[in-house]
Short mmCIF file of C-alpha atoms in Angstrom, two decimals:
data_model
loop_
_atom_site.label_atom_id
_atom_site.label_comp_id
_atom_site.label_asym_id
_atom_site.label_seq_id
_atom_site.Cartn_x
_atom_site.Cartn_y
_atom_site.Cartn_z
CA UNK J 1 -0.18 -0.40 0.24
CA UNK J 2 1.50 3.47 -1.07
CA UNK J 3 0.21 6.17 1.47
CA UNK J 4 1.77 9.03 2.89
CA UNK J 5 4.74 8.32 6.31
CA UNK J 6 3.73 9.47 9.41
CA UNK J 7 6.13 12.04 10.66
CA UNK J 8 7.18 14.28 13.59
CA UNK J 9 7.67 17.23 11.25
CA UNK J 10 5.25 20.67 11.41
CA UNK J 11 4.54 20.31 7.80
CA UNK J 12 4.74 18.00 5.11
CA UNK J 13 7.53 17.38 3.31
CA UNK J 14 6.57 18.11 -0.64
CA UNK J 15 7.37 14.17 -1.10
CA UNK J 16 4.82 13.63 0.86
CA UNK J 17 2.10 16.48 -0.52
CA UNK J 18 3.15 14.01 -3.84
CA UNK J 19 2.61 10.86 -2.62
CA UNK J 20 -1.13 11.41 -1.12
CA UNK J 21 -1.73 13.60 -4.88
CA UNK J 22 -0.11 10.11 -6.81
CA UNK J 23 -2.85 8.11 -4.75
CA UNK J 24 -6.34 10.83 -4.84
CA UNK J 25 -4.89 9.37 -9.02
CA UNK J 26 -6.54 6.11 -8.13
CA UNK J 27 -10.06 7.77 -7.69
CA UNK J 28 -13.29 7.24 -10.03
CA UNK J 29 -14.51 9.35 -12.57
CA UNK J 30 -17.19 10.26 -15.25
CA UNK J 31 -16.21 8.11 -18.16
CA UNK J 32 -12.27 7.46 -16.56
CA UNK J 33 -12.22 10.59 -18.03
CA UNK J 34 -9.65 12.42 -14.94
CA UNK J 35 -10.60 15.66 -15.14
CA UNK J 36 -8.03 17.18 -12.70
CA UNK J 37 -5.28 18.30 -12.06
CA UNK J 38 -2.30 18.62 -9.05
CA UNK J 39 0.30 21.29 -8.49
CA UNK J 40 2.37 20.58 -5.20
CA UNK J 41 3.59 23.68 -3.70
CA UNK J 42 6.34 23.70 -1.35
CA UNK J 43 2.92 24.60 2.14
CA UNK J 44 0.46 23.04 -0.50
CA UNK J 45 -1.48 20.60 -2.86
CA UNK J 46 -3.63 22.75 -5.80
CA UNK J 47 -6.43 20.86 -7.23
CA UNK J 48 -7.82 22.09 -10.54
CA UNK J 49 -10.30 20.94 -13.17
CA UNK J 50 -8.84 20.00 -17.06
CA UNK J 51 -11.47 21.55 -18.83
CA UNK J 52 -10.42 19.86 -22.47
CA UNK J 53 -11.67 16.47 -20.52
CA UNK J 54 -14.75 17.58 -20.23
CA UNK J 55 -18.38 15.32 -21.60
CA UNK J 56 -19.45 18.06 -23.86
CA UNK J 57 -22.55 16.88 -24.29
CA UNK J 58 -22.45 14.28 -21.73
CA UNK J 59 -21.84 16.63 -18.78
CA UNK J 60 -22.49 20.49 -20.88
CA UNK J 61 -22.33 22.25 -17.22
CA UNK J 62 -19.89 20.23 -15.84
CA UNK J 63 -21.89 18.89 -13.09
CA UNK J 64 -19.68 15.51 -12.95
CA UNK J 65 -16.77 16.36 -14.04
CA UNK J 66 -16.76 19.10 -10.71
CA UNK J 67 -18.01 15.83 -8.63
CA UNK J 68 -14.83 13.67 -10.58
CA UNK J 69 -12.62 16.54 -8.47
CA UNK J 70 -14.12 16.20 -5.79
CA UNK J 71 -13.47 11.95 -5.57
CA UNK J 72 -10.19 12.90 -6.26
CA UNK J 73 -10.05 15.71 -3.68
CA UNK J 74 -11.06 13.25 -1.14
CA UNK J 75 -9.27 10.03 -2.04
CA UNK J 76 -5.83 12.95 -0.86
CA UNK J 77 -7.50 14.13 2.69
CA UNK J 78 -8.19 11.12 3.54
CA UNK J 79 -4.26 9.92 2.41
CA UNK J 80 -2.38 12.91 4.60
CA UNK J 81 -5.45 12.77 7.00
CA UNK J 82 -4.28 8.78 7.59
CA UNK J 83 -0.43 10.03 6.95
CA UNK J 84 -0.79 11.90 10.57
CA UNK J 85 -1.03 15.01 9.20
CA UNK J 86 -4.26 18.21 9.53
CA UNK J 87 -6.11 18.36 6.06
CA UNK J 88 -7.85 22.49 6.29
CA UNK J 89 -9.07 23.22 2.93
CA UNK J 90 -10.04 26.52 0.78
CA UNK J 91 -12.83 25.53 -1.94
CA UNK J 92 -12.70 27.44 -4.92
CA UNK J 93 -10.56 30.23 -3.18
CA UNK J 94 -10.64 32.85 -6.39
CA UNK J 95 -13.62 33.52 -7.98
CA UNK J 96 -11.90 35.24 -10.72
CA UNK J 97 -10.48 31.64 -11.32
CA UNK J 98 -12.69 28.64 -11.35
CA UNK J 99 -10.50 26.06 -12.55
CA UNK J 100 -8.97 26.26 -9.12
CA UNK J 101 -11.04 24.46 -7.10
CA UNK J 102 -9.29 23.87 -4.15
CA UNK J 103 -6.23 24.30 -2.32
CA UNK J 104 -4.70 21.76 0.73
CA UNK J 105 -2.79 22.10 3.37
CA UNK J 106 -1.53 19.94 5.82
CA UNK J 107 -0.34 20.98 9.06
CA UNK J 108 0.57 18.86 11.95
CA UNK J 109 1.90 16.26 13.52
CA UNK J 110 -2.68 14.82 13.37
CA UNK J 111 -3.62 12.20 16.11
CA UNK J 112 -3.25 8.48 14.71
CA UNK J 113 -6.46 8.04 13.08
CA UNK J 114 -7.91 4.80 12.44
CA UNK J 115 -10.14 4.72 10.29
CA UNK J 116 -8.52 7.36 7.41
CA UNK J 117 -5.88 4.56 6.74
CA UNK J 118 -9.06 2.44 7.23
CA UNK J 119 -9.98 4.35 4.19
CA UNK J 120 -6.87 4.93 2.57
CA UNK J 121 -6.00 0.56 2.80
CA UNK J 122 -9.24 0.37 0.07
CA UNK J 123 -8.04 3.18 -2.04
CA UNK J 124 -6.47 1.05 -4.92
CA UNK J 125 -8.77 -1.96 -3.73
CA UNK J 126 -12.07 -0.21 -4.62
CA UNK J 127 -13.40 -1.23 -8.69
CA UNK J 128 -16.90 0.24 -10.27
CA UNK J 129 -18.00 -3.07 -10.19
CA UNK J 130 -21.10 -3.23 -13.05
CA UNK J 131 -21.94 -7.52 -12.55
CA UNK J 132 -24.39 -8.15 -11.15
CA UNK J 133 -25.16 -8.71 -7.70
CA UNK J 134 -26.11 -11.27 -5.61
CA UNK J 135 -30.00 -12.24 -3.43
CA UNK J 136 -28.05 -10.88 -0.16
CA UNK J 137 -29.48 -8.14 1.23
CA UNK J 138 -27.39 -5.11 2.99
CA UNK J 139 -28.25 -4.27 5.66
CA UNK J 140 -29.23 -1.64 7.73
CA UNK J 141 -26.26 -1.19 9.96
CA UNK J 142 -23.41 -0.47 6.98
CA UNK J 143 -26.56 1.29 5.06
CA UNK J 144 -26.68 3.92 7.87
CA UNK J 145 -22.48 4.14 7.74
CA UNK J 146 -22.33 4.81 4.53
CA UNK J 147 -24.95 8.10 5.41
CA UNK J 148 -22.86 9.08 8.17
CA UNK J 149 -19.95 9.01 5.78
CA UNK J 150 -21.07 11.13 3.36
CA UNK J 151 -22.97 13.33 5.74
CA UNK J 152 -19.85 13.62 7.20
CA UNK J 153 -18.74 15.40 3.41
CA UNK J 154 -21.37 17.87 3.87
CA UNK J 155 -24.17 15.74 1.76
CA UNK J 156 -26.76 13.67 1.85
CA UNK J 157 -28.00 10.24 0.96
CA UNK J 158 -31.70 8.73 0.22
CA UNK J 159 -31.88 4.83 0.56
CA UNK J 160 -34.20 4.68 -2.81
CA UNK J 161 -37.68 2.66 -0.89
CA UNK J 162 -39.04 -0.80 -3.23
CA UNK J 163 -42.48 1.03 -4.18
CA UNK J 164 -39.63 3.38 -5.58
CA UNK J 165 -37.95 1.17 -7.67
CA UNK J 166 -40.07 1.54 -10.19
CA UNK J 167 -39.02 4.71 -10.63
CA UNK J 168 -35.74 4.73 -10.85
CA UNK J 169 -36.04 1.53 -13.35
CA UNK J 170 -38.49 3.22 -15.69
CA UNK J 171 -35.68 6.86 -15.58
CA UNK J 172 -33.23 4.78 -16.28
CA UNK J 173 -33.55 2.75 -18.99
CA UNK J 174 -34.78 6.27 -20.70
CA UNK J 175 -32.40 8.17 -19.95
CA UNK J 176 -30.32 5.81 -21.69
CA UNK J 177 -32.08 4.01 -24.46
CA UNK J 178 -32.70 8.75 -24.88
CA UNK J 179 -28.47 9.28 -24.60
CA UNK J 180 -27.73 6.56 -27.47
CA UNK J 181 -29.90 8.14 -29.36
CA UNK J 182 -28.03 10.79 -29.89
CA UNK J 183 -25.41 10.58 -32.77
CA UNK J 184 -23.17 13.50 -30.03
CA UNK J 185 -23.63 11.34 -27.49
CA UNK J 186 -22.31 8.09 -28.84
CA UNK J 187 -20.34 9.18 -31.00
CA UNK J 188 -18.34 10.78 -27.20
CA UNK J 189 -19.22 7.65 -25.54
CA UNK J 190 -16.95 5.89 -28.55
CA UNK J 191 -14.92 8.17 -28.28
CA UNK J 192 -13.91 7.91 -24.37
CA UNK J 193 -14.66 3.46 -24.58
CA UNK J 194 -11.91 3.69 -27.40
CA UNK J 195 -8.59 5.30 -26.74
CA UNK J 196 -5.51 4.59 -27.36
CA UNK J 197 -4.39 2.10 -25.30
CA UNK J 198 -1.59 5.15 -24.82
CA UNK J 199 -4.47 7.32 -23.57
CA UNK J 200 -4.67 5.06 -19.83
CA UNK J 201 -7.59 6.95 -19.86
CA UNK J 202 -11.78 6.08 -20.93
CA UNK J 203 -12.77 3.25 -20.31
CA UNK J 204 -12.60 0.11 -22.37
CA UNK J 205 -14.87 -2.75 -23.42
CA UNK J 206 -12.74 -5.55 -21.15
CA UNK J 207 -13.97 -3.29 -18.43
CA UNK J 208 -17.56 -2.49 -19.87
CA UNK J 209 -20.78 -5.01 -18.43
CA UNK J 210 -22.81 -7.26 -21.60
CA UNK J 211 -26.66 -6.33 -21.16
CA UNK J 212 -28.41 -8.87 -19.09
CA UNK J 213 -31.84 -8.42 -17.14
CA UNK J 214 -31.22 -6.03 -14.38
CA UNK J 215 -33.14 -4.42 -12.06
CA UNK J 216 -31.85 -0.76 -12.98
CA UNK J 217 -30.46 -0.94 -16.57
CA UNK J 218 -26.49 -0.62 -16.01
CA UNK J 219 -24.69 1.60 -19.16
CA UNK J 220 -24.04 0.09 -22.39
CA UNK J 221 -20.60 1.23 -22.65
CA UNK J 222 -19.89 -0.84 -25.59
CA UNK J 223 -23.46 -0.81 -27.81
CA UNK J 224 -23.42 -2.48 -30.84
CA UNK J 225 -19.89 -5.28 -29.31
CA UNK J 226 -19.18 -7.77 -27.57
CA UNK J 227 -18.32 -6.19 -23.54
CA UNK J 228 -15.01 -7.86 -22.17
CA UNK J 229 -17.58 -9.45 -18.69
CA UNK J 230 -20.59 -11.15 -18.81
CA UNK J 231 -23.12 -9.70 -16.32
CA UNK J 232 -23.26 -13.26 -14.59
CA UNK J 233 -25.94 -15.19 -13.35
CA UNK J 234 -27.12 -13.04 -10.06
CA UNK J 235 -29.75 -9.82 -10.84
CA UNK J 236 -29.24 -7.69 -8.32
CA UNK J 237 -32.20 -8.63 -5.90
CA UNK J 238 -30.18 -7.48 -3.09
CA UNK J 239 -28.24 -4.97 -3.62
CA UNK J 240 -30.22 -1.33 -2.53
CA UNK J 241 -30.35 1.88 -4.58
CA UNK J 242 -28.99 5.04 -2.92
CA UNK J 243 -29.43 8.77 -3.98
CA UNK J 244 -26.96 11.03 -3.05
CA UNK J 245 -28.54 14.51 -3.11
CA UNK J 246 -27.02 17.60 -1.66
CA UNK J 247 -28.97 21.52 -0.71
CA UNK J 248 -27.29 22.99 -3.82
CA UNK J 249 -27.02 22.70 -7.38
CA UNK J 250 -23.93 25.06 -7.92
CA UNK J 251 -20.04 24.75 -8.46
CA UNK J 252 -19.43 24.29 -4.40
CA UNK J 253 -21.79 21.86 -4.34
CA UNK J 254 -21.11 19.06 -7.40
CA UNK J 255 -17.22 19.72 -4.72
CA UNK J 256 -18.60 18.48 -1.85
CA UNK J 257 -21.60 15.57 -3.16
CA UNK J 258 -17.29 14.09 -5.44
CA UNK J 259 -16.02 14.24 -2.38
CA UNK J 260 -19.11 12.62 -0.98
CA UNK J 261 -18.93 9.86 -3.29
CA UNK J 262 -15.33 9.16 -2.55
CA UNK J 263 -16.67 8.64 1.20
CA UNK J 264 -18.68 6.50 0.78
CA UNK J 265 -17.42 4.25 -2.43
CA UNK J 266 -14.19 3.64 0.18
CA UNK J 267 -16.67 3.47 2.67
CA UNK J 268 -18.49 0.61 1.60
CA UNK J 269 -15.04 -1.61 -0.02
CA UNK J 270 -13.69 -0.81 3.15
CA UNK J 271 -17.41 -2.87 4.65
CA UNK J 272 -16.85 -5.56 1.60
CA UNK J 273 -19.45 -4.26 -0.31
CA UNK J 274 -19.83 -3.80 -3.79
CA UNK J 275 -20.14 0.00 -5.91
CA UNK J 276 -21.70 1.48 -8.65
CA UNK J 277 -22.26 4.90 -9.69
CA UNK J 278 -25.03 5.22 -12.28
CA UNK J 279 -24.80 8.61 -13.87
CA UNK J 280 -27.59 8.49 -16.54
CA UNK J 281 -30.93 9.92 -14.96
CA UNK J 282 -28.17 12.86 -13.10
CA UNK J 283 -26.67 14.00 -17.31
CA UNK J 284 -30.38 14.87 -19.25
CA UNK J 285 -32.95 17.04 -17.59
CA UNK J 286 -35.62 14.93 -17.19
CA UNK J 287 -34.48 12.22 -15.22
CA UNK J 288 -33.33 14.34 -13.50
CA UNK J 289 -36.14 15.98 -12.33
CA UNK J 290 -37.55 12.48 -11.30
CA UNK J 291 -34.69 12.34 -9.05
CA UNK J 292 -35.27 15.06 -6.66
CA UNK J 293 -39.33 14.17 -6.91
CA UNK J 294 -37.22 10.69 -5.21
CA UNK J 295 -36.64 13.05 -3.14
CA UNK J 296 -39.64 14.14 -2.27
CA UNK J 297 -38.22 18.24 -3.12
CA UNK J 298 -36.06 18.36 -0.45
CA UNK J 299 -31.48 18.65 -2.38
CA UNK J 300 -30.65 18.43 -5.28
CA UNK J 301 -29.43 15.08 -6.73
CA UNK J 302 -25.64 14.30 -8.02
CA UNK J 303 -25.28 10.85 -8.19
CA UNK J 304 -27.05 7.31 -8.02
CA UNK J 305 -25.09 3.91 -6.45
CA UNK J 306 -25.75 0.02 -6.51
CA UNK J 307 -24.53 -1.18 -4.11
CA UNK J 308 -24.52 -4.80 -2.52
CA UNK J 309 -22.72 -8.19 -2.79
CA UNK J 310 -20.80 -8.83 -6.07
CA UNK J 311 -18.50 -11.66 -7.26
CA UNK J 312 -14.81 -11.52 -6.12
CA UNK J 313 -13.32 -8.09 -7.06
CA UNK J 314 -10.02 -9.39 -7.97
CA UNK J 315 -11.56 -10.87 -11.06
CA UNK J 316 -11.91 -7.32 -12.34
CA UNK J 317 -9.84 -6.00 -14.92
CA UNK J 318 -8.26 -2.93 -13.79
CA UNK J 319 -8.84 0.51 -14.46
CA UNK J 320 -6.75 2.24 -16.91
CA UNK J 321 -4.30 5.32 -15.29
CA UNK J 322 -2.92 7.75 -16.42
CA UNK J 323 0.88 8.81 -15.60
CA UNK J 324 1.44 10.67 -11.93
CA UNK J 325 3.52 13.40 -13.86
CA UNK J 326 1.17 13.41 -16.56
CA UNK J 327 -1.20 15.72 -14.19
CA UNK J 328 1.17 17.12 -11.50
CA UNK J 329 3.36 19.44 -11.87
CA UNK J 330 6.37 19.65 -8.84
CA UNK J 331 6.56 22.92 -8.33
CA UNK J 332 9.73 22.98 -5.66
#
């Protein structure tokens, strides 16, 4: 496991800050675009969004891009905390520079944080598992831990009730059909699922799942082609579907939502659960309104996540990752 080492100094070295940034690169992102850049200074980590990687058709407002950057931010924060530092974050610190999403400063030494260490251990093990999950239900106490993890990051979690499942399934299916009917979406999907191997990004066919009957449809990343993974013999009967939501629908809210998403996914992984974010219903305005109705209009939906007991994660191919020197700038 790679993580910053605990030290007795009053501030981390550039090398320790860089180690936190490197570990954060395991974070999930929409279409595995990895739309972030880190700048390591002698006193801080600065996180910027990479607008060249925004999905113009799928994510025209930058909602999913910012959620993705929030996830990488939380990964870095957890790495610093587990390394014995107290991390403080300035979010959107410069109104004149909207691409600068956060500045992370670390001081210390902090107290030993076993909870952060547990999450750090989960970072390289976490996978987006699009295969079907089994019949075993997710216990209420584990869902409560996921909710607590999300709320600690300033967001909220709604567990979709059985009577709400038809609306979730229908809205997801219709959103998927509407997107596949859009030539611009299909071109964008093709671009990010047929990346050169050297790019270290995107969703290759080896990690995509073949269409099969499911409680809630799963995005077809390889329409008309053979995906690398079978859905399996299960049907997600025991899976829980949760909606991550917040109080605001703007970059500040999306960034915190991404941090909460990371906390949810890492907590679930540490508990032995499988997870798969579902963004189809967030990408189009009308299904997003339906998700808001599922929340009784008490918040803005950021993402749906499927949680359950899946097949062994060791069977999953790893997602491509960009080289650290492509996204981490050292300003020493």
